[in-house]
Short mmCIF file of C-alpha atoms and ligand atoms in Angstrom, two decimals:
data_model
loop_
_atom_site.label_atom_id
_atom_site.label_comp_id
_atom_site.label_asym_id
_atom_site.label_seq_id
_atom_site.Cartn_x
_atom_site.Cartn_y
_atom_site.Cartn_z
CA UNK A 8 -106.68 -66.19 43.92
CA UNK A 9 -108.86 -65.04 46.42
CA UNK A 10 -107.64 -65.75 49.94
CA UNK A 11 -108.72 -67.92 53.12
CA UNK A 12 -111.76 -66.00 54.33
CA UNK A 13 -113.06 -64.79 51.07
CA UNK A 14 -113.03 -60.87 51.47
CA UNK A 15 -110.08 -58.53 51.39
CA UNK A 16 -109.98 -57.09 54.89
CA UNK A 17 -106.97 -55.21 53.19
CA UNK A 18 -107.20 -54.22 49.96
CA UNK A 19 -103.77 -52.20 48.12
CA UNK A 20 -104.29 -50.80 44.89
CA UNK A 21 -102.01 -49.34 42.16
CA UNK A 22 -99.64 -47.81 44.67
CA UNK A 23 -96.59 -46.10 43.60
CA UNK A 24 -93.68 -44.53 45.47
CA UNK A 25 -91.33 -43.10 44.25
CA UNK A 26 -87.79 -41.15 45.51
CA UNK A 27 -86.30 -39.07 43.39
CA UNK A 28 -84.74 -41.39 40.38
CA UNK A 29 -85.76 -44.35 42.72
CA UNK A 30 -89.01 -46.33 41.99
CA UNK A 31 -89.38 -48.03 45.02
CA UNK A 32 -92.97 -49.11 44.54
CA UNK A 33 -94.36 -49.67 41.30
CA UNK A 34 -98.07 -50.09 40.85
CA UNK A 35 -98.61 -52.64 43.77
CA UNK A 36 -101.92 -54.40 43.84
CA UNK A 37 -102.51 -56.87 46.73
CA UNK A 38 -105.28 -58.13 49.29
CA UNK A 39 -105.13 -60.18 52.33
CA UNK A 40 -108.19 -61.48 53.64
CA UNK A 41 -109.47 -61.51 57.27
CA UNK A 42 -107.22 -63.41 59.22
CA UNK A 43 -104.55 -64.11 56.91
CA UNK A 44 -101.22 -64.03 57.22
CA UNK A 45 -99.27 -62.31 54.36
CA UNK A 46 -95.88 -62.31 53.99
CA UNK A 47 -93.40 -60.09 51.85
CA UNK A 48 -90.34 -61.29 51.14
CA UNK A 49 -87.91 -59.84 48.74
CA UNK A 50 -84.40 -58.35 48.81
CA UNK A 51 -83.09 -55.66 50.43
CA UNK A 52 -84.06 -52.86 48.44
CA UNK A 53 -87.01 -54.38 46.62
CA UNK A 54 -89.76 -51.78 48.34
CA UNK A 55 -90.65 -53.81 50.63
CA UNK A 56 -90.39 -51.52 54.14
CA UNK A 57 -92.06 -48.70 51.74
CA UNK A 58 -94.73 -50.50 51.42
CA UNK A 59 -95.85 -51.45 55.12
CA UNK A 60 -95.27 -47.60 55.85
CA UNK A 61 -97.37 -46.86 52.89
CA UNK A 62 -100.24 -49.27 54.75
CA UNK A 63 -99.24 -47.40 58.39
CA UNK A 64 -99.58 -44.09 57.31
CA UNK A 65 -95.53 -42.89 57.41
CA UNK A 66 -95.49 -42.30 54.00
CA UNK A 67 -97.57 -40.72 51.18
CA UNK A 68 -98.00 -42.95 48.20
CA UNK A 69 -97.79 -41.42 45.18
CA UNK A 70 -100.72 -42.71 43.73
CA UNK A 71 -102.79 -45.84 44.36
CA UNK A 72 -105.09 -46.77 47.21
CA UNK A 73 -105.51 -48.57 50.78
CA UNK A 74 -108.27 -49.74 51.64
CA UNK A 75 -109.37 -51.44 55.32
CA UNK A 76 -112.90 -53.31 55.34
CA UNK A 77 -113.94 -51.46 52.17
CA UNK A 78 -112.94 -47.95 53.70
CA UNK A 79 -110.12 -45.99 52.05
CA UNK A 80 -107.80 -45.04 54.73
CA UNK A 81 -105.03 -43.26 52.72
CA UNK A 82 -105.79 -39.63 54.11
CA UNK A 83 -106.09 -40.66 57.82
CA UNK A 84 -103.17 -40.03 60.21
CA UNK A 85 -101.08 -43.39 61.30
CA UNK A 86 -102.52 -42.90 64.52
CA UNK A 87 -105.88 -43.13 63.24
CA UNK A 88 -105.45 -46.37 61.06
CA UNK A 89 -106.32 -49.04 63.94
CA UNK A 90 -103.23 -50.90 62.99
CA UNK A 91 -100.82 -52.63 65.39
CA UNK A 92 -97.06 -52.58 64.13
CA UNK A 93 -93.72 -54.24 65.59
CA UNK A 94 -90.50 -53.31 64.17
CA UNK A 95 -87.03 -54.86 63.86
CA UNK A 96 -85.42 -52.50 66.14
CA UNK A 97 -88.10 -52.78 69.52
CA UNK A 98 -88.97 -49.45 69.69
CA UNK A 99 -89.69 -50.04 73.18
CA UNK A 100 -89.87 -46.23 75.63
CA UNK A 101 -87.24 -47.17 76.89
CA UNK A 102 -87.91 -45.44 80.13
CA UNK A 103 -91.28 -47.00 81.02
CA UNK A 104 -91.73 -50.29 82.27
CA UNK A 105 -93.45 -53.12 80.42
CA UNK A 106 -96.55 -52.81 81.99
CA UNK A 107 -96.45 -48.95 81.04
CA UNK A 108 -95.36 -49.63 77.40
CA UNK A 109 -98.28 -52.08 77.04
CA UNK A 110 -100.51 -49.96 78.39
CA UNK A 111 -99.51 -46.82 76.39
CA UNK A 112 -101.93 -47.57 73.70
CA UNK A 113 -104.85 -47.71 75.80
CA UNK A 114 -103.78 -44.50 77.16
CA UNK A 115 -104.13 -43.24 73.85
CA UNK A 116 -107.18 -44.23 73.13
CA UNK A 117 -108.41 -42.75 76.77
CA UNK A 118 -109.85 -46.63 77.40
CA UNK A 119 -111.05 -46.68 81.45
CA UNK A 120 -108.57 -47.60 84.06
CA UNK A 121 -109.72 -50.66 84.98
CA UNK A 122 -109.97 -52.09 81.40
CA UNK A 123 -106.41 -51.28 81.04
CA UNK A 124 -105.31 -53.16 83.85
CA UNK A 125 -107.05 -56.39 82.59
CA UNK A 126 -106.29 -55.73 78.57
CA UNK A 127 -102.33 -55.60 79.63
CA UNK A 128 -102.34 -58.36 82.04
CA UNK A 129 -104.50 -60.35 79.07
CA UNK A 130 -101.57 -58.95 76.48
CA UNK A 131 -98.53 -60.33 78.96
CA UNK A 132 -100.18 -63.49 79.40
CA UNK A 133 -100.35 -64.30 75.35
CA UNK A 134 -97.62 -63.59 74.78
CA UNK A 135 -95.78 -65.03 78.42
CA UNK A 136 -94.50 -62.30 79.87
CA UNK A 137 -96.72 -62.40 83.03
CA UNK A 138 -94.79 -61.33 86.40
CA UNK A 139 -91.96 -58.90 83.85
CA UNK A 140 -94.69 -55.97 84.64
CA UNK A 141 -92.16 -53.80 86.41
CA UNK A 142 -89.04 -54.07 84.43
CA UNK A 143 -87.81 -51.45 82.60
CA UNK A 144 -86.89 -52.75 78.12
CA UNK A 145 -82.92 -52.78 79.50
CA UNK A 146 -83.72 -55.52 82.20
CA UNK A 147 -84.91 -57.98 79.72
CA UNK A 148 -83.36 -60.26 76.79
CA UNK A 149 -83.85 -59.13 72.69
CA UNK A 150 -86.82 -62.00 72.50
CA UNK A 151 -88.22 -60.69 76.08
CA UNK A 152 -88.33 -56.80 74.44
CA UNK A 153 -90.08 -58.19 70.86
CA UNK A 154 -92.64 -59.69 72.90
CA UNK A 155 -93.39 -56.87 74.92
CA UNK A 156 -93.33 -55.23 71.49
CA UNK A 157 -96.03 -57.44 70.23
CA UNK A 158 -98.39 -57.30 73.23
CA UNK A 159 -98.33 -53.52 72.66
CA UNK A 160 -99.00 -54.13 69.22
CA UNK A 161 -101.97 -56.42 69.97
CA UNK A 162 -103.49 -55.27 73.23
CA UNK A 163 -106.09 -52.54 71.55
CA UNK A 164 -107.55 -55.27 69.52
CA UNK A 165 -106.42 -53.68 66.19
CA UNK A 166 -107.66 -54.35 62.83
CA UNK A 167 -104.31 -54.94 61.14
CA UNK A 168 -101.01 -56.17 62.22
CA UNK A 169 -97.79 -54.89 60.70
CA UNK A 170 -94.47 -56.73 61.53
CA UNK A 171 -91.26 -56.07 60.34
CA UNK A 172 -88.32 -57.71 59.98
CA UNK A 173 -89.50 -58.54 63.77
CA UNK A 174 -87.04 -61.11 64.36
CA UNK A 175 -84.32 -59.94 62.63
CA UNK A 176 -81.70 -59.21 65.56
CA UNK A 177 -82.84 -62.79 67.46
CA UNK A 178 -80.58 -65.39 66.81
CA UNK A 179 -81.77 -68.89 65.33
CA UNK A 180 -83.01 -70.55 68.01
CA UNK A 181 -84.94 -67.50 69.13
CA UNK A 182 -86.39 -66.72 65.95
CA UNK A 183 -87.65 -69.75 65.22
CA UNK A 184 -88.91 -69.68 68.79
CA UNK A 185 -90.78 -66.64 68.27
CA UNK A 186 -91.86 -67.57 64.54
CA UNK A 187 -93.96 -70.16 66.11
CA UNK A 188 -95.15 -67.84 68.85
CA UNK A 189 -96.49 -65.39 66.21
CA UNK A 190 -98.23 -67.94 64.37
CA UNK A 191 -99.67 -69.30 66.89
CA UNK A 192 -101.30 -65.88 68.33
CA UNK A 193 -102.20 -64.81 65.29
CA UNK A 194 -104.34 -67.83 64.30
CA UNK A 195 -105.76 -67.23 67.95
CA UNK A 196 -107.16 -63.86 67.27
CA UNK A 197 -107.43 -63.97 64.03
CA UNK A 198 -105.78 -61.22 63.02
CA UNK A 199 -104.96 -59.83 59.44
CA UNK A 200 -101.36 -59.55 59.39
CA UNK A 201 -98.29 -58.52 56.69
CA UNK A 202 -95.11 -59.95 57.69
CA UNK A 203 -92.13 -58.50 56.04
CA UNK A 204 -89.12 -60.83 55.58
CA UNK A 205 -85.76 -61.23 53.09
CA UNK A 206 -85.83 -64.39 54.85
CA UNK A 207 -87.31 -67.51 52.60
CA UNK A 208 -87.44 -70.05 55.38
CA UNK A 209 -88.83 -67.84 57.88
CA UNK A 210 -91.61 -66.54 54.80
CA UNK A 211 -92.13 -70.76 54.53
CA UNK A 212 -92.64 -71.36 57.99
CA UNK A 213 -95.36 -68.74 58.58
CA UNK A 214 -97.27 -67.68 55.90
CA UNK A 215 -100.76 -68.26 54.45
CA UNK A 216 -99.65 -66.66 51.49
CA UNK A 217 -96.63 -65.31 50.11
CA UNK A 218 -95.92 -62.11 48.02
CA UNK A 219 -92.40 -62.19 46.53
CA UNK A 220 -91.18 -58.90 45.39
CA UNK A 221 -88.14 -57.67 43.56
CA UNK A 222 -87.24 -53.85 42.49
CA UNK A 223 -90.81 -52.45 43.53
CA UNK A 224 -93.03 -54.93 41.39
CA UNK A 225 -94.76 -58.06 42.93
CA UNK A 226 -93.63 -60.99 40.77
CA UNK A 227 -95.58 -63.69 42.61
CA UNK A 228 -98.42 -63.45 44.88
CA UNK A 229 -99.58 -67.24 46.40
CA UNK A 230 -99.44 -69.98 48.63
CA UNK A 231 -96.23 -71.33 50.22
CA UNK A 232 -96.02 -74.54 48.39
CA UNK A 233 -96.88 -72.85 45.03
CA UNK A 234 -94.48 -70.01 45.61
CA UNK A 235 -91.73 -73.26 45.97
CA UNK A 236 -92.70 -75.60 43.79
CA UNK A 237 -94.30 -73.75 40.86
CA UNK A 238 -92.84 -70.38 40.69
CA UNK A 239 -93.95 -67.75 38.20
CA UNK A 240 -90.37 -66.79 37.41
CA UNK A 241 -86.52 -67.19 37.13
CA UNK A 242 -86.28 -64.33 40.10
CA UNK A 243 -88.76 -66.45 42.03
CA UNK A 244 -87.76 -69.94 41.30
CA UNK A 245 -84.05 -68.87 42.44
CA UNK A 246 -85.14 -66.13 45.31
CA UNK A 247 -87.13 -69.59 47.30
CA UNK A 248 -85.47 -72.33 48.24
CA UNK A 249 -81.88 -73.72 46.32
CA UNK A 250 -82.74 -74.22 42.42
CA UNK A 251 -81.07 -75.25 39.16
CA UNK A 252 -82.82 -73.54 36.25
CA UNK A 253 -82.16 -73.75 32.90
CA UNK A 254 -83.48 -72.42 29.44
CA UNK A 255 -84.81 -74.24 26.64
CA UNK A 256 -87.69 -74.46 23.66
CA UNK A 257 -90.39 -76.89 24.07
CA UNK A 258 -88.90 -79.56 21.19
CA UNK A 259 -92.42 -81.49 21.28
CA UNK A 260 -95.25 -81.85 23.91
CA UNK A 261 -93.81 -83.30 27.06
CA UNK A 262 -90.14 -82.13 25.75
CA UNK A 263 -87.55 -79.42 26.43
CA UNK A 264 -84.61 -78.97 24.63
CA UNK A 265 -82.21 -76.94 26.30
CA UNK A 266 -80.10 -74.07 25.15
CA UNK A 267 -77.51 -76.73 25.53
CA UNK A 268 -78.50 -79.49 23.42
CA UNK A 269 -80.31 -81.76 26.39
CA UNK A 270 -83.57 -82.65 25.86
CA UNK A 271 -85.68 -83.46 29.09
CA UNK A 272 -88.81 -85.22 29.28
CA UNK A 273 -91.24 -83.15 30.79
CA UNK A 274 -94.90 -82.72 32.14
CA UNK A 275 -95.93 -79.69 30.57
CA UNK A 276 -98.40 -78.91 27.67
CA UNK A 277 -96.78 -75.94 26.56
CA UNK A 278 -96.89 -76.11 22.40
CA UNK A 279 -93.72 -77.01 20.51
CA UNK A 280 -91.31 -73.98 20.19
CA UNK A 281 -92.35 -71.99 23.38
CA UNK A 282 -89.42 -70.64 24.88
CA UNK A 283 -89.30 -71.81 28.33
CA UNK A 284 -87.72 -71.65 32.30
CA UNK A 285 -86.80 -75.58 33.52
CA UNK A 286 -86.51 -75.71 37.23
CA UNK A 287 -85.25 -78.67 39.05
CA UNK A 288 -84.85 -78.72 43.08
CA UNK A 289 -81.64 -80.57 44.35
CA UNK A 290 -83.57 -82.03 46.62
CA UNK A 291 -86.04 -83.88 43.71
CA UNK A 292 -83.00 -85.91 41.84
CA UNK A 293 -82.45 -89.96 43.00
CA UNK A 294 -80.50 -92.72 42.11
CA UNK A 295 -83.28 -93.57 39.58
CA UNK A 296 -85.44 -91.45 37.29
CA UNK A 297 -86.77 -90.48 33.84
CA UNK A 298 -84.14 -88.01 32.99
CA UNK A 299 -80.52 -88.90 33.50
CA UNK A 300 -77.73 -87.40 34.44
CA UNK A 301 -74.15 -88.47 34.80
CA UNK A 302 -71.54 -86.13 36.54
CA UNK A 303 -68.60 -85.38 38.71
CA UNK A 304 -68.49 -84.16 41.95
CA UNK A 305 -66.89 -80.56 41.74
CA UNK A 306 -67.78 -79.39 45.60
CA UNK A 307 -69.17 -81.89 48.07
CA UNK A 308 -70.69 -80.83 51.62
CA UNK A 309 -72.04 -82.82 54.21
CA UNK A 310 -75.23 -81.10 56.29
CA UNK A 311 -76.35 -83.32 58.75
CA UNK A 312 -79.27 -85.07 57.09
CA UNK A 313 -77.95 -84.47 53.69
CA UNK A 314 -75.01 -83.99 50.73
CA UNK A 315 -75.10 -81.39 49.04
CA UNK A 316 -72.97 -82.24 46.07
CA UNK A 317 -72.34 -79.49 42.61
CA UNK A 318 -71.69 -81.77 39.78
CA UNK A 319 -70.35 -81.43 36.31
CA UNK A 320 -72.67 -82.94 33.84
CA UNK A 321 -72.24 -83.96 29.99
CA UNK A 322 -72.69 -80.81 27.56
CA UNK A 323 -71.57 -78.44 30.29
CA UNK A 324 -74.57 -78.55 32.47
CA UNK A 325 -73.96 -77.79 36.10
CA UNK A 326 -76.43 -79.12 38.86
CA UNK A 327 -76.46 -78.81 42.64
CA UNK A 328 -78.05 -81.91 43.91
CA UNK A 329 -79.18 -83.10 47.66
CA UNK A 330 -79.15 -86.76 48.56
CA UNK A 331 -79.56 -88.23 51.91
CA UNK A 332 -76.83 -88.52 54.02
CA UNK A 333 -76.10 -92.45 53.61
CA UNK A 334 -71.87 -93.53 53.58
CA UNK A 335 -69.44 -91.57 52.74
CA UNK A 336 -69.64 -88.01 51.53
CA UNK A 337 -68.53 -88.28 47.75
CA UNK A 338 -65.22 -86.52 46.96
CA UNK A 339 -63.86 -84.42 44.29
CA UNK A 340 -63.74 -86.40 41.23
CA UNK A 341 -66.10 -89.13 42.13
CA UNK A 342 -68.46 -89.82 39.63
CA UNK A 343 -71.76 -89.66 40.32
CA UNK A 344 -75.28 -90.63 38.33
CA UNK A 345 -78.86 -89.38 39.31
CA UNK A 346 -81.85 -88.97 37.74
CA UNK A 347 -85.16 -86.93 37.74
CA UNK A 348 -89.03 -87.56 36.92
CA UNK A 349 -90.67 -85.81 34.42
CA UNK A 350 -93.22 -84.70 37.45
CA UNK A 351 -90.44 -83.29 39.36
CA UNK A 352 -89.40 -80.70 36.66
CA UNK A 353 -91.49 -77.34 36.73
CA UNK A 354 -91.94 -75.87 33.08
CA UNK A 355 -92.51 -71.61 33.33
P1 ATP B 6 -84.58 -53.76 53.38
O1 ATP B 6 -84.88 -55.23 53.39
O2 ATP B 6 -83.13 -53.47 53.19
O3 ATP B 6 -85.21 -53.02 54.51
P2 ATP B 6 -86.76 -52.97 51.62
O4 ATP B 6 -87.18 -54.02 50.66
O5 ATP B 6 -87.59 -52.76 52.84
O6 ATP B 6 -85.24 -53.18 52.02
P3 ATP B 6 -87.25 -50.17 51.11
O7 ATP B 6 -86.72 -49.72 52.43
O8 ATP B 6 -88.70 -50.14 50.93
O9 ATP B 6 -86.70 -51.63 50.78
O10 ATP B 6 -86.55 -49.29 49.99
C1 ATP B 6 -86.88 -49.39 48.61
C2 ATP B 6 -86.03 -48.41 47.81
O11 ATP B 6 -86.38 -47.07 48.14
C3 ATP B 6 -84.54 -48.52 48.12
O12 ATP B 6 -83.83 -48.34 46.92
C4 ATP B 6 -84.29 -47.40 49.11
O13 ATP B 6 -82.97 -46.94 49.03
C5 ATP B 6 -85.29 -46.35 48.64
N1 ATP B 6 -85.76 -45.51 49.76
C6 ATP B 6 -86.51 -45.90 50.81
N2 ATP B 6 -86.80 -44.88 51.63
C7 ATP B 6 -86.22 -43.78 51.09
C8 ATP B 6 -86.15 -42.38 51.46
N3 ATP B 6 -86.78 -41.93 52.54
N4 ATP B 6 -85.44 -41.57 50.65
C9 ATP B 6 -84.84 -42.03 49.54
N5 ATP B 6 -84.85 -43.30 49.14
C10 ATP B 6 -85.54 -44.18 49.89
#
């Protein structure tokens, strides 16, 4: 799919990486268009930080291109890539002030005096840090640092942004906090961005586009709601969001029969005797319904809004189901029927 924009402002092709007897990217293609906001989420381990240092310049890809606005950057040095990066760990000097540590870019790039004084003061205010000019990274809390962190990143107008894991040492609040904050100042300046993430809910909350990645291979590159509600894949289906997924063969059009015995009646054209991936989100089973289930409650928890309730269906099927929090949380034992529409079942 081509993304919101139309052209790829970045544009990664075939890339491979590889350390020693460890393939930690394999053959990545991707593009993210001007002003989009790509995230990569995957597991720890999946190739994900390899990648963004691929894009930076901190690492040398084995084969495979990057390409910025049509222009293949791989031989130029990091600090010759234009591209603004914030990492989990600050990275903050921490013996220079804020101001100074905004500023340092500028520096770099030998921009006049006087600009620098307005760019940083511009930088602070975005990102609401004006009147923390003379503290030093120690005075200030872990969100107070990543913002300083992301003014630098942003204050010499670069042509890519690179974050991450930026939130990871925040607490919940915070990060969510700060989630929003990004977001919000990216859409303002419309900057191309990668945000890398193991965290689904944070990749939800902020991203165009997702890019779900497991052992060095992208499994699944779009939007948020397709990534959740028709993943490509078992890895992706149970990766996003909580997920009961089964196995079966298409018994007719508009049926699965499950390695089981259970047949469900589905939306799905697939011809008789594909094999296929059923997934069902707790969330999407109700008192009513197509497809019926009757169980007993083997773990009950309440949430808040919601129960989240593991029951033991006929035939041995297991299914974690979500209901609104109405009454009493069902115990252990309790038997319990719900039901699911043919619409609310994704075939893969
Ligand atoms: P995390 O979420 O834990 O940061 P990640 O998805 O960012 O993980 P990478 O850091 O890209 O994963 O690592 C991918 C694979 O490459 C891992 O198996 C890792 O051990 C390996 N790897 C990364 N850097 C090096 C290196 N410099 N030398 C050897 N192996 C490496």
């Amino acid at each position: 799919m081509a993304a919101r924009g139309g052209s790829a402002e970045l544009l990664i092709e075939g890339v491979g990486k590889r350390f020693g007897d460890v393939v930690a990217l394999d053959h990545v293609s991707l593009s993210v268009a001007q002003g989009e906001l790509l995230t990569i989420l995957g597991p720890s381990g999946s190739g994900k930080t390899t990648l963004l240092k691929v894009v930076a310049g901190f690492e040398t890809p084995d084969g495979g291109t990057v390409k910025v606005g049509g222009t293949d950057i791989s031989a130029l040095p990091p600090a010759k890539r234009d591209i603004g990066m914030v990492f989990q760990n600050y990275a903050l000097f921490p013996h220079l002030t804020v101001r100074a540590n905004v500023a340092f870019p500028l520096e770099m790039r030998n921009v006049a005096r006087t600009e620098i004084d307005s760019r940083v003061a511009e930088a602070l205010a975005m990102v609401e840090l004006k009147g923390y000019e003379a503290r030093l990274p120690k005075q200030l809390s872990g969100g107070q640092q990543q913002r300083v962190a992301l003014a630098r990143a942003i204050v010499f107008n670069p042509r890519l942004l690179l974050l991450d894991e930026p939130f990871g040492a925040l607490d919940r609040k915070l990060r969510e906090t700060m989630q929003l904050e990004v977001r919000r100042l990216q859409r303002r300046l419309g900057l191309t961005t990668i945000f890398i993430t193991h965290d689904q809910e944070e990749a939800l909350v902020l991203s165009d586009r997702i890019a779900v990645m497991n052992k060095g291979t992208i499994q699944q590159i779009a939007t948020t709601t397709e990534i959740y509600e028709r993943p490509a894949n078992d890895f992706v289906a149970d990766f996003v969001g909580e997920s009961n997924i089964f196995h079966g063969t298409m018994s007719a059009p508009g049926a699965v029969t499950l390695d089981g015995g259970r047949t469900l009646v589905v939306r799905s054209d697939r011809q008789a005797g594909a094999k296929v991936g059923v997934l069902m989100r707790p969330e999407r089973f109700a008192s009513g319904g197509m497809n019926q289930f009757a169980g007993e409650v083997i773990e009950s928890v309440y949430l808040g809004t919601s129960f989240k309730l593991r029951l033991a269906c006929e035939g041995g099927l297991e299914l974690l189901v979500r209901q609104p929090a109405r009454g009493a949380l069902p115990a252990a034992g309790a038997k319990v029927a719900v039901g699911i529409d043919p619409e609310a079942i994704h075939v893969f």
